[in-house]
Coordinates of C-alpha atoms in Angstrom, one line a residue:
X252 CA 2.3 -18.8 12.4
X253 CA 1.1 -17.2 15.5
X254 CA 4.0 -17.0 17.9
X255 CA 1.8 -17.9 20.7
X256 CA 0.0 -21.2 18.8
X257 CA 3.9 -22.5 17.6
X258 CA 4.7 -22.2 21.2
X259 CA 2.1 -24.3 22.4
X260 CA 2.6 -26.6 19.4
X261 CA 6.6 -26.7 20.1
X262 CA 5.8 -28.0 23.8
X263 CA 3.5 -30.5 22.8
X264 CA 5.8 -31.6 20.6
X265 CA 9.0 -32.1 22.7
X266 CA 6.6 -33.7 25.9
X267 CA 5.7 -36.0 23.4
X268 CA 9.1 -36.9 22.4
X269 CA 8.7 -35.7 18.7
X270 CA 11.4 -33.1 19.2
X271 CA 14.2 -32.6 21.1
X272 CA 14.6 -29.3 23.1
X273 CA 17.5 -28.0 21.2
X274 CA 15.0 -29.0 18.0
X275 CA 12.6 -26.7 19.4
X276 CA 15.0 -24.0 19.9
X277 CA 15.9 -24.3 16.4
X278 CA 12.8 -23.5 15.2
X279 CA 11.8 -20.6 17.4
X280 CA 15.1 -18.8 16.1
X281 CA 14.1 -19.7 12.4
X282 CA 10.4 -18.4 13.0
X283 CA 11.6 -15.1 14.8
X284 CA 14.0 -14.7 12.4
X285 CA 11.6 -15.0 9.5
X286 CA 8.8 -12.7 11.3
X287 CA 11.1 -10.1 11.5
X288 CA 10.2 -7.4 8.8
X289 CA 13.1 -5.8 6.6
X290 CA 13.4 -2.5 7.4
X291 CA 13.6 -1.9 3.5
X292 CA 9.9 -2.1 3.2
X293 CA 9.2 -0.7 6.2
X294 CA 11.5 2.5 5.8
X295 CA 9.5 2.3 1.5
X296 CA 6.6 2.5 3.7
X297 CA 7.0 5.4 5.7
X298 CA 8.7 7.1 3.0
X299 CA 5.2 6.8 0.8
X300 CA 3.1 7.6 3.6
X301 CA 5.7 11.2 4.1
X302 CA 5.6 11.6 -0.3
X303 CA 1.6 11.4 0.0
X304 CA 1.2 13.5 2.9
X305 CA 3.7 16.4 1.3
X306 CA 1.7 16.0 -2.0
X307 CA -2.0 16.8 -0.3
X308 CA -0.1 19.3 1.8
X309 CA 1.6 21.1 -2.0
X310 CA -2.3 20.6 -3.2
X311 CA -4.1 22.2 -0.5
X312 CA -1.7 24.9 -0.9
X313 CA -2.0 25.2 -4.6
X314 CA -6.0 24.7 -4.1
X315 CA -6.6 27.4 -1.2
X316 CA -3.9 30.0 -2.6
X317 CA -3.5 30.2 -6.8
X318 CA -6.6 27.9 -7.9
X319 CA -8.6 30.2 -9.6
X320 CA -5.1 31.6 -11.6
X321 CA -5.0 28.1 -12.7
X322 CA -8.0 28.4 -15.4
X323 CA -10.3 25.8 -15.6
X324 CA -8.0 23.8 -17.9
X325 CA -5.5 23.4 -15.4
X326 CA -7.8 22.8 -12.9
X327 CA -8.9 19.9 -14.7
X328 CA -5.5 19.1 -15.3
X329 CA -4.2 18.8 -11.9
X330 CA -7.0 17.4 -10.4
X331 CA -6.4 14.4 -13.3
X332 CA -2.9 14.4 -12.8
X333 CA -3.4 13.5 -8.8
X334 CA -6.1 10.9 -9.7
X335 CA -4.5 9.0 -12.7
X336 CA -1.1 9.0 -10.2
X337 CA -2.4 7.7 -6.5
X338 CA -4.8 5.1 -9.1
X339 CA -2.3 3.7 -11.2
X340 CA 0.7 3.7 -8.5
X341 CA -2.4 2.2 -5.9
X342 CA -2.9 -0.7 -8.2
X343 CA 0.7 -1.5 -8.6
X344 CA 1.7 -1.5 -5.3
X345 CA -1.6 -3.5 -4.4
X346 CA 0.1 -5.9 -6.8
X347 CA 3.4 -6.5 -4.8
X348 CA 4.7 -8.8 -3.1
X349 CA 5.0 -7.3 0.6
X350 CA 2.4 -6.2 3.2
X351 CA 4.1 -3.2 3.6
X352 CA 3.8 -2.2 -0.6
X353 CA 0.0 -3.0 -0.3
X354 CA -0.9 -1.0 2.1
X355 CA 0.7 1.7 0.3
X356 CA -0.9 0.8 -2.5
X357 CA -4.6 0.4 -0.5
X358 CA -3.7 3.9 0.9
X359 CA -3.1 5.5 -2.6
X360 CA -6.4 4.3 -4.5
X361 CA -8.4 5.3 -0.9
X362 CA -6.3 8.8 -2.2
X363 CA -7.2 8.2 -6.0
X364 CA -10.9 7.4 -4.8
X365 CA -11.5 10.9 -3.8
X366 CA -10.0 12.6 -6.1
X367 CA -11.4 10.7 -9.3
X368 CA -14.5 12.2 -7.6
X369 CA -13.1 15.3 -7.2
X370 CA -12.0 15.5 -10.9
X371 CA -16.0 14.5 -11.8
X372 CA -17.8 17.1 -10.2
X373 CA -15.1 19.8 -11.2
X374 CA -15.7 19.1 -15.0
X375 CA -19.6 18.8 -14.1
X376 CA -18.8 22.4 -12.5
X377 CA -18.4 23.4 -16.2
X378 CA -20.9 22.2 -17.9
X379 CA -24.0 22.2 -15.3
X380 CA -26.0 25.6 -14.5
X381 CA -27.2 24.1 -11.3
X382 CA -25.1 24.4 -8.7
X383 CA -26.3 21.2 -7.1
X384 CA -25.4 19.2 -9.8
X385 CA -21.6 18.8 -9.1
X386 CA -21.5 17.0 -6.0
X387 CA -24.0 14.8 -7.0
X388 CA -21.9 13.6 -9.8
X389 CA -18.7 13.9 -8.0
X390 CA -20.5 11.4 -5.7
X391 CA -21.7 9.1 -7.6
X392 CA -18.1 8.8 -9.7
X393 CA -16.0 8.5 -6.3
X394 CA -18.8 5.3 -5.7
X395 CA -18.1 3.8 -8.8
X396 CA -14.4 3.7 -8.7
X397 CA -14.7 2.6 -4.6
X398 CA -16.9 -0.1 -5.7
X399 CA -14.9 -1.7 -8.3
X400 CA -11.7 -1.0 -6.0
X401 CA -13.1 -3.0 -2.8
X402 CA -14.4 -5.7 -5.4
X403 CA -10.9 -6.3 -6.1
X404 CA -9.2 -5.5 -3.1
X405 CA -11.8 -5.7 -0.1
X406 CA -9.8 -4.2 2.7
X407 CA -11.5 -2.2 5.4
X408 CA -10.4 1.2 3.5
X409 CA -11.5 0.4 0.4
X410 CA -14.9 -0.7 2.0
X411 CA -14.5 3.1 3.5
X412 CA -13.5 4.2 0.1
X413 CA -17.4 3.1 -0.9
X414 CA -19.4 4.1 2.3
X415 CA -18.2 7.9 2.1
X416 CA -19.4 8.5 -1.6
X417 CA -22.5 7.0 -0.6
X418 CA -23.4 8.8 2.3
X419 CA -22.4 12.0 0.4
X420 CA -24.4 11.4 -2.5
X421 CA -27.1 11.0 -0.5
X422 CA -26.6 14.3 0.8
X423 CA -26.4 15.2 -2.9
X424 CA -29.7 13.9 -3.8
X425 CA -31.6 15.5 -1.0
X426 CA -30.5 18.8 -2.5
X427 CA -31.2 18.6 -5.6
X428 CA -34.2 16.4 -6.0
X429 CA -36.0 17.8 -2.5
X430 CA -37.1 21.6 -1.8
X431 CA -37.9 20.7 1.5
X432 CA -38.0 17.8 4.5
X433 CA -33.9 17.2 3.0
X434 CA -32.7 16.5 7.0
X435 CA -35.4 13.8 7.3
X436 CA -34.7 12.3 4.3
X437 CA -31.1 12.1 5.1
X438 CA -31.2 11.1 8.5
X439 CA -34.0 7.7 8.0
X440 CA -31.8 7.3 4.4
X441 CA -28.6 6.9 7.2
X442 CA -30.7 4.9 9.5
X443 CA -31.7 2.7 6.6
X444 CA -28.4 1.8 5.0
X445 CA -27.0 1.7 8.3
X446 CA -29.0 -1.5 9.2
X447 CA -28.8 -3.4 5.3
X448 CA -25.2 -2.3 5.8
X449 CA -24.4 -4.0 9.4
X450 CA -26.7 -6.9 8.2
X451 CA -24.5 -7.3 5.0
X452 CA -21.2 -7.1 6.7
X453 CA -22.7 -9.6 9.7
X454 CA -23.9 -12.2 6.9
X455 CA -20.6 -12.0 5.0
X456 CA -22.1 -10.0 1.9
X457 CA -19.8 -7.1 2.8
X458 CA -15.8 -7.9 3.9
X459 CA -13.7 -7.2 6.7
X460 CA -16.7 -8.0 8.6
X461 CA -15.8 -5.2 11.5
X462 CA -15.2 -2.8 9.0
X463 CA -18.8 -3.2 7.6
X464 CA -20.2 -3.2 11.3
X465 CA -18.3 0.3 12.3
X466 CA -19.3 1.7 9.2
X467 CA -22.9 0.9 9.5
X468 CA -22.7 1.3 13.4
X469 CA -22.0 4.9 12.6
X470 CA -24.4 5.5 9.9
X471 CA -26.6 4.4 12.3
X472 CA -26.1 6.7 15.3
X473 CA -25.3 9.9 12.8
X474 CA -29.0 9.4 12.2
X475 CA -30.6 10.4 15.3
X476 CA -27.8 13.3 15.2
X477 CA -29.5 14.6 11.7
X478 CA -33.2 14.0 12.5
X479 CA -32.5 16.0 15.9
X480 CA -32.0 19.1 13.8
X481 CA -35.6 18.7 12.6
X482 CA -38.6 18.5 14.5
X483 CA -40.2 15.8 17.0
X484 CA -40.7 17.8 20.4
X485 CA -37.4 20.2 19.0
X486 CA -35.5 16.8 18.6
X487 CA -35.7 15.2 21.7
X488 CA -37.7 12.3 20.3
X489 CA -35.0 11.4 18.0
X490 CA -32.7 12.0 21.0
X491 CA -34.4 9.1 22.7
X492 CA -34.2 7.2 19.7
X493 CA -30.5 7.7 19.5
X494 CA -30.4 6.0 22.7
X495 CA -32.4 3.1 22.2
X496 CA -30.5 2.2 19.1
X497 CA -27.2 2.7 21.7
X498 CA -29.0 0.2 23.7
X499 CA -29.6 -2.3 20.7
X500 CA -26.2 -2.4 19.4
X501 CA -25.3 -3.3 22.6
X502 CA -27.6 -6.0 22.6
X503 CA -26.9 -7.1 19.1
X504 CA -23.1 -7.5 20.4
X505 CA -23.7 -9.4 22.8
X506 CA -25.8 -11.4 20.9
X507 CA -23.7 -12.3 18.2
X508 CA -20.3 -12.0 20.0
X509 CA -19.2 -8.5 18.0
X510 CA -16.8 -5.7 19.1
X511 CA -17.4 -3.1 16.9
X512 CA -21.2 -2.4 18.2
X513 CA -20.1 -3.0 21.5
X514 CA -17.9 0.4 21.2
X515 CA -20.7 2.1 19.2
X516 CA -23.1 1.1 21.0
X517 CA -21.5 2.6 24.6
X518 CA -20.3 5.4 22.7
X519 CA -23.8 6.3 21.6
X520 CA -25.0 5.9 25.1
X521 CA -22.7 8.5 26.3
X522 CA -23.3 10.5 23.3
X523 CA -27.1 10.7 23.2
X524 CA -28.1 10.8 26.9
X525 CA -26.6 13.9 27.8
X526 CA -28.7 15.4 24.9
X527 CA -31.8 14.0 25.6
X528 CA -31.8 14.6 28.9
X529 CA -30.9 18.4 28.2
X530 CA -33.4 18.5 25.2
X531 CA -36.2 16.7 27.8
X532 CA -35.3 19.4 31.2
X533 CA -33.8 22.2 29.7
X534 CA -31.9 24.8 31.5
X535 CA -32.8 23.1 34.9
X536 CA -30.4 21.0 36.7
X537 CA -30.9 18.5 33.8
X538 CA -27.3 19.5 32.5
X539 CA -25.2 18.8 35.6
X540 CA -27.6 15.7 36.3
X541 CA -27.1 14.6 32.2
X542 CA -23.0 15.0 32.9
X543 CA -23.6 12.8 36.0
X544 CA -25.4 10.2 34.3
X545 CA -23.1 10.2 31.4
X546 CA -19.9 9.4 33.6
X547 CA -21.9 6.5 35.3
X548 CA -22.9 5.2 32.3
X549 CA -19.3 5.3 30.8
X550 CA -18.1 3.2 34.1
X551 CA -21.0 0.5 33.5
X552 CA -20.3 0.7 30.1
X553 CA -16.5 0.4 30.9
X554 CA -17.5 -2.9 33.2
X555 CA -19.7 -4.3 31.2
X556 CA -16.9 -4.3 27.9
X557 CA -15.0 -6.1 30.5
X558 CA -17.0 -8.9 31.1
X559 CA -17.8 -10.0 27.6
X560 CA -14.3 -9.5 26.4
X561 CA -13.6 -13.2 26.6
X562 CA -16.7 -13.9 24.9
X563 CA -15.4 -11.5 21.9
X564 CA -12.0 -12.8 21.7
X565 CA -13.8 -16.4 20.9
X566 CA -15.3 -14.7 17.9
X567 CA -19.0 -15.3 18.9
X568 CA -21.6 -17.5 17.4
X569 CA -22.4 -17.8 13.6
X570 CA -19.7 -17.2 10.7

């Protein structure tokens, strides 16, 4: 129970007489005592987090340094190796009994989710003559494994686990399938799954709820980023875009009582002003007036964060 909520309900209970005061002390010491993690786990924890973090470390070494002496079969072979491992030891530890072994266990099929796609487009890379190919299968394997992963255990990384593979394969698909316009298809394909994907989070389709929002919050604002490259007065249209989206999320937050497009919302203010602005006036004094904006915009953003905090913390209107 929340410490907090038992605290309240502990003093409610002895001004109503159904506890005594030594009662209530009893029962404080008995819930700290039981809140109190073993260090066991944690130090298991920390010691999987070091073991995972020395085994990428060995890999990118082995990768960057002797991977071509490997041979394609033991390319193969290593990259199997490290996806069978972090997917199998993931879905044990997912299994367990603690917080602290799930996480691990969350952390190692996130681990296992790359490099199953990885392993994909590496064997693709042996059998395909275009060199486009790979990723797109790569892609699309990593998606499948994410998807069936958060379907079993939907956790904000495993939710990641999905929304990478799919914005890559994207990517992917605009190189192979398109000879030309491949930024504008990528950037409205972000803008696009960026919206069904907040919408799905904010009517419970996809779970942790903020997860889905940041992830389609960001999707969102890389769009403008991406279309910028292209054309539209050199990119200051989609500049201006960027910001009214900023403005939107901001909107949309306050609206339905949200934190995660509150942040992305300000930070896209601060992000896309300063561009447009510089895109719009050039090499006039529209860059020292663009910094200038952006740090007053930060401050009202700052304020106005402050204000609806309360709001937030009630969890808004609808589910």
């Amino acid at each position: 129970m929340d410490p907090n909520r038992l605290e309240s309900r502990l003093k409610d209970w002895v001004a109503h007489g159904f506890l005594t005061p030594q009662q209530a002390e009893d029962i404080r010491r008995f819930e700290a005592t039981r809140a109190r993690p073993s260090p066991a786990p944690v130090a298991g924890e920390v010691l999987g987090y070091i073991g995972g973090a020395l085994s990428l470390a060995a890999l990118f070494a082995i990768i960057t340094q002797f991977w071509r002496e490997l041979g394609t079969g033991g390319q193969v072979a290593l990259a199997a190796l490290v996806s069978a491992a972090c997917l199998a030891g993931g879905w044990a530890l997912s299994a367990g009994a603690t917080p602290q072994a799930k996480r691990l266990g969350y952390f190692l099929m996130f681990l296992g989710t790359a490099a199953f796609g990885f392993l994909s487009g590496l064997v693709t890379a042996r059998l395909a003559v275009d060199p486009d190919v790979p990723p797109l299968v790569g892609s699309l394997g990593a998606l499948l494994v994410g998807v069936a992963l958060w379907r079993r255990h939907t956790t904000s990384l495993q939710l990641v686990g999905v929304a990478v593979p799919l914005a890559v394969l994207v990517v992917a698909f605009a190189n192979l399938c398109l000879s030309s316009s491949q930024t504008v298809f990528v950037g409205f394909s972000y803008l696009v799954l960026g919206c069904l994907w907040s919408a799905a989070g904010e009517l419970g389709r996809l779970v942790p709820r903020t997860a889905a929002w940041a992830v389609g919050c960001l999707k969102m604002l890389a769009a403008p980023q991406i279309l910028a490259v292209d054309a539209w007065r050199s990119g200051g249209g989609y500049l201006v875009l960027g910001c009214v989206m900023s403005v939107a999320l901001m909107g949309v937050a306050v609206w339905r009582g949200r934190g995660a497009p509150l942040g992305f919302g300000a930070a896209g203010i601060v992000i896309f002003v300063p561009q447009a602005l510089h895109s719009l006036f050039e090499d006039a004094i529209g860059v020292p007036i663009a910094l200038l904006l952006a740090g007053v915009l930060l401050v009202a953003m700052s304020a106005l964060v402050v204000r609806v905090r309360s709001r937030l913390h009630t969890g808004g209107r609808g589910p």
